[in-house]
CSV table of C-alpha atoms in Angstrom, one decimal:
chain,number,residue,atom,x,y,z
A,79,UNK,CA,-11.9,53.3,-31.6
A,80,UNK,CA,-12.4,52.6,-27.8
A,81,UNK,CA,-9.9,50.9,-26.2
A,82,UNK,CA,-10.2,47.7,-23.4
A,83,UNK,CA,-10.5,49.4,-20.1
A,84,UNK,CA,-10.0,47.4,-17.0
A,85,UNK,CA,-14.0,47.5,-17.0
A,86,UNK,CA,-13.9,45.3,-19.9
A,87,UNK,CA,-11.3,43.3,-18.9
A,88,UNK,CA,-12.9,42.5,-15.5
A,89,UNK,CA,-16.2,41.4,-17.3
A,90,UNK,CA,-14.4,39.4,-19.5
A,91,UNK,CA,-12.2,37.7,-16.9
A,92,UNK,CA,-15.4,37.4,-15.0
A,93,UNK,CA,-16.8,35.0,-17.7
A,94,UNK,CA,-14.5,32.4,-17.2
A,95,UNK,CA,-16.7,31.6,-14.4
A,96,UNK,CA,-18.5,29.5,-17.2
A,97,UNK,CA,-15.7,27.5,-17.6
A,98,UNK,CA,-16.5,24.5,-15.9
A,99,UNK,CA,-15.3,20.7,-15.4
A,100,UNK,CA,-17.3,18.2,-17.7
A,101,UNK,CA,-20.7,17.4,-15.9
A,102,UNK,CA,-20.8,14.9,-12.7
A,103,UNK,CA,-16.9,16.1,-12.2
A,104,UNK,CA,-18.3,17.1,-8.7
A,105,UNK,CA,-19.9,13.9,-7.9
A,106,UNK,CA,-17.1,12.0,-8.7
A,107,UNK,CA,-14.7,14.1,-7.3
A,108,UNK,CA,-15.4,12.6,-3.6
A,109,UNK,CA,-15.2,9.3,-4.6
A,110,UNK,CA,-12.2,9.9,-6.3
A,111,UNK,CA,-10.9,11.4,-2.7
A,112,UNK,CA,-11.7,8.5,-1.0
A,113,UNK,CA,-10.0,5.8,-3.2
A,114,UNK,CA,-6.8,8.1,-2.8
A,115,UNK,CA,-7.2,8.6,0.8
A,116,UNK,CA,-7.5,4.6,0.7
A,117,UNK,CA,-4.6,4.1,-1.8
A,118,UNK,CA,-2.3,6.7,0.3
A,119,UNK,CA,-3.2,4.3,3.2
A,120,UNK,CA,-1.9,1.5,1.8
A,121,UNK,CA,1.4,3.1,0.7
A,122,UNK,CA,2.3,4.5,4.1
A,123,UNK,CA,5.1,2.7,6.1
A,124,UNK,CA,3.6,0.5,9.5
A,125,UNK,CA,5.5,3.0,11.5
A,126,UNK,CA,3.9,6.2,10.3
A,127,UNK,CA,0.3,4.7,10.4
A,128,UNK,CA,1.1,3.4,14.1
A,129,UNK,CA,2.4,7.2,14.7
A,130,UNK,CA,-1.0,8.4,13.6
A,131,UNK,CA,-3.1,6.1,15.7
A,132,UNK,CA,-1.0,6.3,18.7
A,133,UNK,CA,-1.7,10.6,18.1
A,134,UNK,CA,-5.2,10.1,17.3
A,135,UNK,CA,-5.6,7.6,20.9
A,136,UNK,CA,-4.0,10.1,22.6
A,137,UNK,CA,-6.1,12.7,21.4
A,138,UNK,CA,-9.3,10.7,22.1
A,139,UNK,CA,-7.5,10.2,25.9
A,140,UNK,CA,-7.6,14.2,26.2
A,141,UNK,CA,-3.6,14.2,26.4
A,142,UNK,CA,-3.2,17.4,24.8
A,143,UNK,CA,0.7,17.5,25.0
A,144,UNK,CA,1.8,13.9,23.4
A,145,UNK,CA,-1.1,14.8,20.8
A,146,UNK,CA,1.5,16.7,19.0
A,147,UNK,CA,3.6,15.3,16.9
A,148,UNK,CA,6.9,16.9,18.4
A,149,UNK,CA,5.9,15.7,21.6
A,150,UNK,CA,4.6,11.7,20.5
A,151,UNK,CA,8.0,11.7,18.5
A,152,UNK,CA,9.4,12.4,22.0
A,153,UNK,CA,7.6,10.1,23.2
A,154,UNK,CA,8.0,7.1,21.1
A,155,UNK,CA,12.0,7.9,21.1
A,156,UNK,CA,11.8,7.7,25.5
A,157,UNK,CA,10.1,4.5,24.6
A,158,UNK,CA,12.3,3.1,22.1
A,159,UNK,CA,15.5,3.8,24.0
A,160,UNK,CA,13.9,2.2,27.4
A,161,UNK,CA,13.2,-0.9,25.4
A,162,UNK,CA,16.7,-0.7,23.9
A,163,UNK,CA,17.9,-0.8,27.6
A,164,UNK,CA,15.9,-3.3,28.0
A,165,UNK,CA,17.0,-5.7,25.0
A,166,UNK,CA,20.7,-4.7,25.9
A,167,UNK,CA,20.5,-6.2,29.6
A,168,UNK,CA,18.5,-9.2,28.0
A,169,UNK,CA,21.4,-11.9,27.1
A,170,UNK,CA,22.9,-11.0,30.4
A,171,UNK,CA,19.9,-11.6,32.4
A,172,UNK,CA,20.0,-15.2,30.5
A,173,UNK,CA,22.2,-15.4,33.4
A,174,UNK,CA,19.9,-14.0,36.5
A,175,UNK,CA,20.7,-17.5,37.8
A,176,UNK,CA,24.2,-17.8,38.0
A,177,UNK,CA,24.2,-13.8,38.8
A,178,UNK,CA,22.4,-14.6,41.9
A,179,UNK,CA,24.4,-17.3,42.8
A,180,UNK,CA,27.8,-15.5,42.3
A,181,UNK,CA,26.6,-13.1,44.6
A,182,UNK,CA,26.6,-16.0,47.5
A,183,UNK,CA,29.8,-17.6,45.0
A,184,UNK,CA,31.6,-15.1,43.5
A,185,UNK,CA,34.1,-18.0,42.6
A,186,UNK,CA,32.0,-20.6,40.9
A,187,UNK,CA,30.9,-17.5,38.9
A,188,UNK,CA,34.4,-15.8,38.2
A,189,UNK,CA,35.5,-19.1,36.5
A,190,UNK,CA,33.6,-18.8,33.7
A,191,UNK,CA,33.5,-15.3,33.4
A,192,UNK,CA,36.3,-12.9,32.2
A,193,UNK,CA,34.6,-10.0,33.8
A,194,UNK,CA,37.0,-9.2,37.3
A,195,UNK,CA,35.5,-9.4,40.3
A,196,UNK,CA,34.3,-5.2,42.1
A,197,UNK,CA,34.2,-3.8,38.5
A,198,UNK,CA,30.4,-3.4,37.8
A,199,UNK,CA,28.7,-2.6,34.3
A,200,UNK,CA,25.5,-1.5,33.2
A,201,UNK,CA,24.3,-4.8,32.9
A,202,UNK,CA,25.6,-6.3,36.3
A,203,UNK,CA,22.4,-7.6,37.8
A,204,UNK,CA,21.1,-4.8,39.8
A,205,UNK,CA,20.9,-6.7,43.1
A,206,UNK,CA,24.5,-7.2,42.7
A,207,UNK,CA,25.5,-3.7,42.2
A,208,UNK,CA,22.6,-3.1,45.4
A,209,UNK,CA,24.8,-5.2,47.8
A,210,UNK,CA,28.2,-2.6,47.6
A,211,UNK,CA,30.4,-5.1,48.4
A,212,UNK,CA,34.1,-3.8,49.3
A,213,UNK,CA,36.4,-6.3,48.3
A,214,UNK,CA,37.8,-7.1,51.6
A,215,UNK,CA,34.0,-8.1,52.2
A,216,UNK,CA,33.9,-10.2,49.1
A,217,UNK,CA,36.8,-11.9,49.9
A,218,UNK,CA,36.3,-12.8,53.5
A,219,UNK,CA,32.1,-14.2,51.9
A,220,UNK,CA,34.5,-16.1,49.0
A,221,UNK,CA,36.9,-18.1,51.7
A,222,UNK,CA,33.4,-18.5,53.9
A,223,UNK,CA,31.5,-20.1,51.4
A,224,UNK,CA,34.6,-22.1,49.9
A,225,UNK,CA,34.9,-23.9,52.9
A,226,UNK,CA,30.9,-24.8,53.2
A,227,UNK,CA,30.2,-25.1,49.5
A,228,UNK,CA,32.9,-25.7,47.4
A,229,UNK,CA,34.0,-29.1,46.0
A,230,UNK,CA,37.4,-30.4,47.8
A,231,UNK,CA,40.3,-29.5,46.0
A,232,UNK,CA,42.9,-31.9,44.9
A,233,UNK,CA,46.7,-31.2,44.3
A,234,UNK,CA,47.3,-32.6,40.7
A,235,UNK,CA,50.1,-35.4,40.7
A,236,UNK,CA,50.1,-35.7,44.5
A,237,UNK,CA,48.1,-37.4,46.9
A,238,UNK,CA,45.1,-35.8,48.7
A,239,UNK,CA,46.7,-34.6,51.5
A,240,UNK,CA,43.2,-35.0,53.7
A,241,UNK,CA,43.2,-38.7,52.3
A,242,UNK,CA,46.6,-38.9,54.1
A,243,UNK,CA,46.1,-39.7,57.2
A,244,UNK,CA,50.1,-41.4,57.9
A,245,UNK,CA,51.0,-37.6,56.4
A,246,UNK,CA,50.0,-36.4,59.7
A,247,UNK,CA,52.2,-36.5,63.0
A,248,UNK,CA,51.4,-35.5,66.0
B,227,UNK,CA,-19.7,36.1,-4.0
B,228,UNK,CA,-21.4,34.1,-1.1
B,229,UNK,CA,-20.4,34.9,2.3
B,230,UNK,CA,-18.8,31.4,4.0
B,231,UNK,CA,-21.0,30.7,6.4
B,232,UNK,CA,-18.1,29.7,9.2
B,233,UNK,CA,-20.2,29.0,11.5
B,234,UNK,CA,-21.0,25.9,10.1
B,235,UNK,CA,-17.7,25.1,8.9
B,236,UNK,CA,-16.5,25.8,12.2
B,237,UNK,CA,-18.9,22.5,13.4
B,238,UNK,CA,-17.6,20.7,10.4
B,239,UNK,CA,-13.8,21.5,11.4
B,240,UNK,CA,-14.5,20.8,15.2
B,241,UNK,CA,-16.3,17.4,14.3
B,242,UNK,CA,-13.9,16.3,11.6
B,243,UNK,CA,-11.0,17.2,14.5
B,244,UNK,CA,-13.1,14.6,16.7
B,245,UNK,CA,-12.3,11.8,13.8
B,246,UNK,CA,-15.9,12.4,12.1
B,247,UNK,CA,-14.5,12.1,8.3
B,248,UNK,CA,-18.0,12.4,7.3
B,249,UNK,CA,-18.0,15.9,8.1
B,250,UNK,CA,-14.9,16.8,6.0
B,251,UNK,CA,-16.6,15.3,3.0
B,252,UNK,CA,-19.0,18.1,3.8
B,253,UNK,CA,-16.4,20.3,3.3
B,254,UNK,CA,-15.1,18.7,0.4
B,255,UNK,CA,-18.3,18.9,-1.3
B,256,UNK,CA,-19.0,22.6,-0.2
B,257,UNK,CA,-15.6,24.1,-1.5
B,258,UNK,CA,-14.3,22.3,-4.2
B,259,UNK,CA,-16.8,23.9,-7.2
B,260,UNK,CA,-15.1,27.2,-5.3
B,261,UNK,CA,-11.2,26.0,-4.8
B,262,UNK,CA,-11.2,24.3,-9.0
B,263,UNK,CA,-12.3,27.9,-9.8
B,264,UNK,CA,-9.4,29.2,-8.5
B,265,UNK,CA,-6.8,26.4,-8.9
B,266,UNK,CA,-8.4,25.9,-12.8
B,267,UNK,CA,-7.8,29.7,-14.0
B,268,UNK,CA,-4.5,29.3,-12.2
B,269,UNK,CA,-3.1,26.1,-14.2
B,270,UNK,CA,-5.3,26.4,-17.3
B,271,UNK,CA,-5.8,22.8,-16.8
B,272,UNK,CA,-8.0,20.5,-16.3
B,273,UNK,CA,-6.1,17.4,-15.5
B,274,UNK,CA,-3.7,19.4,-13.7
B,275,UNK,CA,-6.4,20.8,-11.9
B,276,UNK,CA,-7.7,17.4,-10.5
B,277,UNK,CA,-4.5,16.2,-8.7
B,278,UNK,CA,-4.0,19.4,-7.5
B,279,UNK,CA,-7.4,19.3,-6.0
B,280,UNK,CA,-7.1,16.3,-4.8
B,281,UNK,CA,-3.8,16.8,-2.9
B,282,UNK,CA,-5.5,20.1,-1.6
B,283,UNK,CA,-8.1,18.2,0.6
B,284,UNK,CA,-5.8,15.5,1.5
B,285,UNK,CA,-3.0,17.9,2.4
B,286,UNK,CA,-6.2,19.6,4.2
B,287,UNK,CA,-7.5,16.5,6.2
B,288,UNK,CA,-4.0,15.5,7.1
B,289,UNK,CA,-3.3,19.3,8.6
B,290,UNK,CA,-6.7,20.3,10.0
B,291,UNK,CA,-6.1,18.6,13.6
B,292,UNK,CA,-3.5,21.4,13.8
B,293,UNK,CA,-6.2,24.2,12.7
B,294,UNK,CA,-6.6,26.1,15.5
B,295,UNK,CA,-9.5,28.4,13.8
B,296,UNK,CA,-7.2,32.1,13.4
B,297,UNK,CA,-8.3,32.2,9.9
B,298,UNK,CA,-11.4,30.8,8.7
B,299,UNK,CA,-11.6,27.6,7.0
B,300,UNK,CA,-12.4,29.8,4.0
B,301,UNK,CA,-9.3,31.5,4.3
B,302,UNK,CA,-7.0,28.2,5.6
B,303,UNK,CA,-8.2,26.3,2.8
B,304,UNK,CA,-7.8,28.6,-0.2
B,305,UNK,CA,-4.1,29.6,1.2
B,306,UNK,CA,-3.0,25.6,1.2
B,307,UNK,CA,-5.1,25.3,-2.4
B,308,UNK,CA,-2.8,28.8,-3.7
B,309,UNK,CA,0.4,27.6,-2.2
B,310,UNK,CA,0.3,24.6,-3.7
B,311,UNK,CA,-0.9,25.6,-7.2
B,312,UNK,CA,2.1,28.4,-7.4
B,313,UNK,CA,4.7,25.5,-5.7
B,314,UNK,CA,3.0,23.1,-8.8
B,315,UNK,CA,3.5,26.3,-11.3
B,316,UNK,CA,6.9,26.5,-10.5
B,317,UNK,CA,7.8,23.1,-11.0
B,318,UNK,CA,6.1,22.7,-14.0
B,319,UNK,CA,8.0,25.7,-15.3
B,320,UNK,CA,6.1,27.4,-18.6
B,321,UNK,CA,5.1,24.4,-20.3
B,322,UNK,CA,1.9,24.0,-19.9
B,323,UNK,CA,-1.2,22.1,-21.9
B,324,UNK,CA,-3.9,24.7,-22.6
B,325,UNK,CA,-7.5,24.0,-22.0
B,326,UNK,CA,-9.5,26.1,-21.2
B,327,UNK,CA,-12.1,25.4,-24.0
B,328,UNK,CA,-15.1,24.9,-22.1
B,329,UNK,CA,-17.1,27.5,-21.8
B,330,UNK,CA,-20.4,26.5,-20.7
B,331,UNK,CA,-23.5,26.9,-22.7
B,332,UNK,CA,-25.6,29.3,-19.9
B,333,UNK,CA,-22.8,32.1,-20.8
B,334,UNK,CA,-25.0,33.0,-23.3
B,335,UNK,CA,-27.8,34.3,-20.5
B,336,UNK,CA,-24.9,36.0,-18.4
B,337,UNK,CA,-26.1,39.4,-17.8
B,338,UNK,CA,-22.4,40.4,-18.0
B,339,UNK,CA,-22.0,38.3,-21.4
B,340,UNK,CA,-25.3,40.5,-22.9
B,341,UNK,CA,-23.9,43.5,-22.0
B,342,UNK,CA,-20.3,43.3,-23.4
B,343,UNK,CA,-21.8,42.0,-26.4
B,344,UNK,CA,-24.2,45.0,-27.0
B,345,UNK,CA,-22.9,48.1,-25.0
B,346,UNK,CA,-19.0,47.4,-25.2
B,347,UNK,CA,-17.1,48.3,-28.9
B,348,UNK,CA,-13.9,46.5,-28.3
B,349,UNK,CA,-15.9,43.0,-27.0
B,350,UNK,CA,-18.3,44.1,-29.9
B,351,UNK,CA,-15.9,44.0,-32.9
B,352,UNK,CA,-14.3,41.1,-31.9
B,353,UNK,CA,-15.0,37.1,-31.9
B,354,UNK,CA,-15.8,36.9,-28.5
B,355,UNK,CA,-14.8,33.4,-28.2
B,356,UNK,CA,-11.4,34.4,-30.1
B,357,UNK,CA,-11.2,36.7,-27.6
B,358,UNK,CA,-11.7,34.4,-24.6
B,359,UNK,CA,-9.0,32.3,-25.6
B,360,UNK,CA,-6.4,35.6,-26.4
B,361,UNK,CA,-7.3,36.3,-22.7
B,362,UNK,CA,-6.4,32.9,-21.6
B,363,UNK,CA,-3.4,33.4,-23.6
B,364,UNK,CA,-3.0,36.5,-21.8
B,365,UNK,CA,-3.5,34.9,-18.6
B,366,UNK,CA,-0.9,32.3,-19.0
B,367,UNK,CA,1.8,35.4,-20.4
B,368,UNK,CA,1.1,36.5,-16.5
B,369,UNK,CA,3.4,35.3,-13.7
B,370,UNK,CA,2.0,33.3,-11.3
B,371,UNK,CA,1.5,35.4,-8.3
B,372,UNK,CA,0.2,37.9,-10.3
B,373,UNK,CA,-2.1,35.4,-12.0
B,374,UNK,CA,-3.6,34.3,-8.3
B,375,UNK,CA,-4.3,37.9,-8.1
B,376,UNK,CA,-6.3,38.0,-11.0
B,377,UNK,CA,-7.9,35.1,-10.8
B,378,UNK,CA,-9.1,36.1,-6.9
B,379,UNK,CA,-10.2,39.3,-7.5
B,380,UNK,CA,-11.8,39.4,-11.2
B,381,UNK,CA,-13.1,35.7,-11.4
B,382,UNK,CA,-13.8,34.6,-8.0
B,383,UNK,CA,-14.8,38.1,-6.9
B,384,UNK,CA,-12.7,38.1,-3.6
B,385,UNK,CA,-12.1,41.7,-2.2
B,386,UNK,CA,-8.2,42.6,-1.9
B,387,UNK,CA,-8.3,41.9,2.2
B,388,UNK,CA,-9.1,38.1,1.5
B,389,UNK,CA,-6.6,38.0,-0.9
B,390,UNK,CA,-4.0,39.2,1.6
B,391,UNK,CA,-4.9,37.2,4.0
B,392,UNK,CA,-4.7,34.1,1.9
B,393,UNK,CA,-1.4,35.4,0.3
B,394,UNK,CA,-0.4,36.7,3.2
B,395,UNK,CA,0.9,40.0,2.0
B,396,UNK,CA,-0.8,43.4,2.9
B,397,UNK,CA,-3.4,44.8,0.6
B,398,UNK,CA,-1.1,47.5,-0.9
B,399,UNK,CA,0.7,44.8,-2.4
B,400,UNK,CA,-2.6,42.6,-3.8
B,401,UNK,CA,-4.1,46.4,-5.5
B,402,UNK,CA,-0.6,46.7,-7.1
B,403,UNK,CA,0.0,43.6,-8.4
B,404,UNK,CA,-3.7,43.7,-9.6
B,405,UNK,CA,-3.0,47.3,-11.2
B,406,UNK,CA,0.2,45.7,-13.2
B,407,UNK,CA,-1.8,42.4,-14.0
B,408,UNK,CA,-4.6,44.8,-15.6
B,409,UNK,CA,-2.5,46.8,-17.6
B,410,UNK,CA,-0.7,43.5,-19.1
B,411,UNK,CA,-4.1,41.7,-19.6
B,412,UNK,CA,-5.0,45.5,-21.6
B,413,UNK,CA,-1.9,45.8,-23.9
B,414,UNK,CA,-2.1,41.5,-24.7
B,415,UNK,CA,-5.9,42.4,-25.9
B,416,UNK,CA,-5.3,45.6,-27.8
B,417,UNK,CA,-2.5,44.0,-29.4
B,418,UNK,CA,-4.4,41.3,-30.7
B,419,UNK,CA,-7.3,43.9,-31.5
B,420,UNK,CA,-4.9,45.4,-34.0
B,421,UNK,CA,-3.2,42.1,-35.3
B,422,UNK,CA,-6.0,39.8,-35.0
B,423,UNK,CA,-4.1,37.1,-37.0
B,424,UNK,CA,-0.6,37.5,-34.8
């Protein structure tokens, strides 16, 4: 009795050629891909279908580098922590006003803030931090603009002395 | 086999890289009869079979922007299709739900099929349908890797550079694993020959 050789078993095997999906598998099969495709869409966080346009834009704008997705990630992170900065300085810039005044009245300012006067922060307004002020400067520009702007001061439980003009003697 | 014609699928990669999906459904079209050969005799099933596919192209569409053409599409897209059905395999462990039963009708005109049936003794004395199923049998008793092997080289008719190139190992190691898968498939059959009922 012969025996299988690989001969036989390579015919054999090659017969399961004939072993097919049920017919129109194939004409359904792209379909199918689509609805999936479709489906996978719809499950995909906003971020990650933003990621892809942004990739695919960039791609269409023949920027080879931030076509990557290393390089968008980069990207998208240099972003993000700009507008971070950005959001950070925001409540403090609520207060571009008074900033800008304190820089003319430092004192008006210092009142209501606990922040001491020559210490500067990242979100001290930038034209403040511009002007470099050494504090013998700031405080020579403080008495100056006390005596032109500031409201008279009044001695609690006394008289006004500059209302009292028998006070003075000659 | 056919030859891929890669020139033409280069123009389909290149366009589909340009955002035309219509030209990947070309490509769907054109390989998947070719890739659920493969991924079929790999999982012995059918449902199985059809996820797989599917995550095949969509793992394919997702990736081919990063195609830079090294390989051939040919080649690209029967390594993701292999990868994934032995990654599938080995989560799925050895249970498994048999069925390959299907064997189409036009077998009976296979030249092949005519000639094992008349010229070949071992085919003759046995139920060749019996037999086709002992072979799947024998198949499935096959690991994986050596299983792609088989399935490559005997049923889709690939020559053993291909298959390297797609496993990514070098030929010596696709003729060996072939040469151990033959002699497994040889000893599961001649068992059965001799204990048809085991």
């Amino acid at each position: 009795m012969d025996q299988f050789n690989e001969n036989d078993i390579g015919k054999l095997l090659r017969l399961k050629r004939y072993e097919q999906p049920p017919p129109g598998y194939f004409d359904d099969f792209l379909h199918e891909f689509h609805r999936r495709q479709r489906a996978e869409l719809l499950r995909q966080p906003a971020w990650r279908v933003w990621m892809e346009r942004a990739q695919s834009f960039m791609t269409e704008l023949s920027v080879p580098a931030l076509s990557s997705t290393r390089m968008a990630a980069a990207a998208v992170l240099v972003c993000a922590a700009v507008l971070s900065l950005k959001v950070y300085q925001a409540p403090e810039n609520l207060d571009l006003a008074s900033a800008t005044v304190a820089i003319h009245e430092p004192r008006l300012v210092a009142a209501g803030s606990d922040r001491p006067e020559g210490v500067w922060s990242l979100s001290t307004p930038v034209e403040a931090r511009a002007l470099d002020l050494s504090p013998f400067d700031a405080m020579n520009r403080r008495t100056q603009t006390h005596r032109h702007a500031a409201p008279p001061r009044y001695v609690l439980d006394s008289t006004p002395v500059s209302y009292e003009p028998a006070s003075f003697r000659f | 086999m056919d030859q891929p014609r890669t020139d033409e699928d280069r123009q389909l990669v290149a366009r589909t890289q340009e955002g035309d999906v219509a030209a990947f459904d070309q490509l769907v079209v054109k390989y998947s009869p070719r890739l659920y050969g493969l991924v079929y005799n790999m999982t012995s099933n059918h449902e199985d079979t059809n996820d797989l596919l599917q995550d095949v192209f969509s793992k394919a569409y997702k990736s081919i922007r990063g195609f830079r053409g090294k390989s051939s599409f040919y080649t690209w897209i029967h390594s993701i299709a292999v990868n994934m059905t032995l990654n599938f395999l080995k989560k799925r462990g050895r249970r498994f739900n048999l069925s390959l039963d299907d064997v189409d009708a036009s077998v009976q005109n296979d030249k092949e099929f005519l000639e094992l049936t008349q010229t070949s003794s071992p085919v003759r004395e046995a139920d060749l349908s019996e037999l086709q199923v002992r072979l799947n049998e024998a198949m499935m008793k096959l690991s994986d890797e050596h299983r792609a092997v088989v399935t490559m080289f005997h049923i889709q008719g690939m020559p053993h550079a291909e298959i390297s190139k797609i496993l990514r190992v070098s030929e010596g190691t696709v003729r060996s694993r072939l040469f151990y898968a033959n002699r497994q498939l040889q000893n599961y059959l001649e068992e059965f020959r001799k204990n048809p009922v085991s």
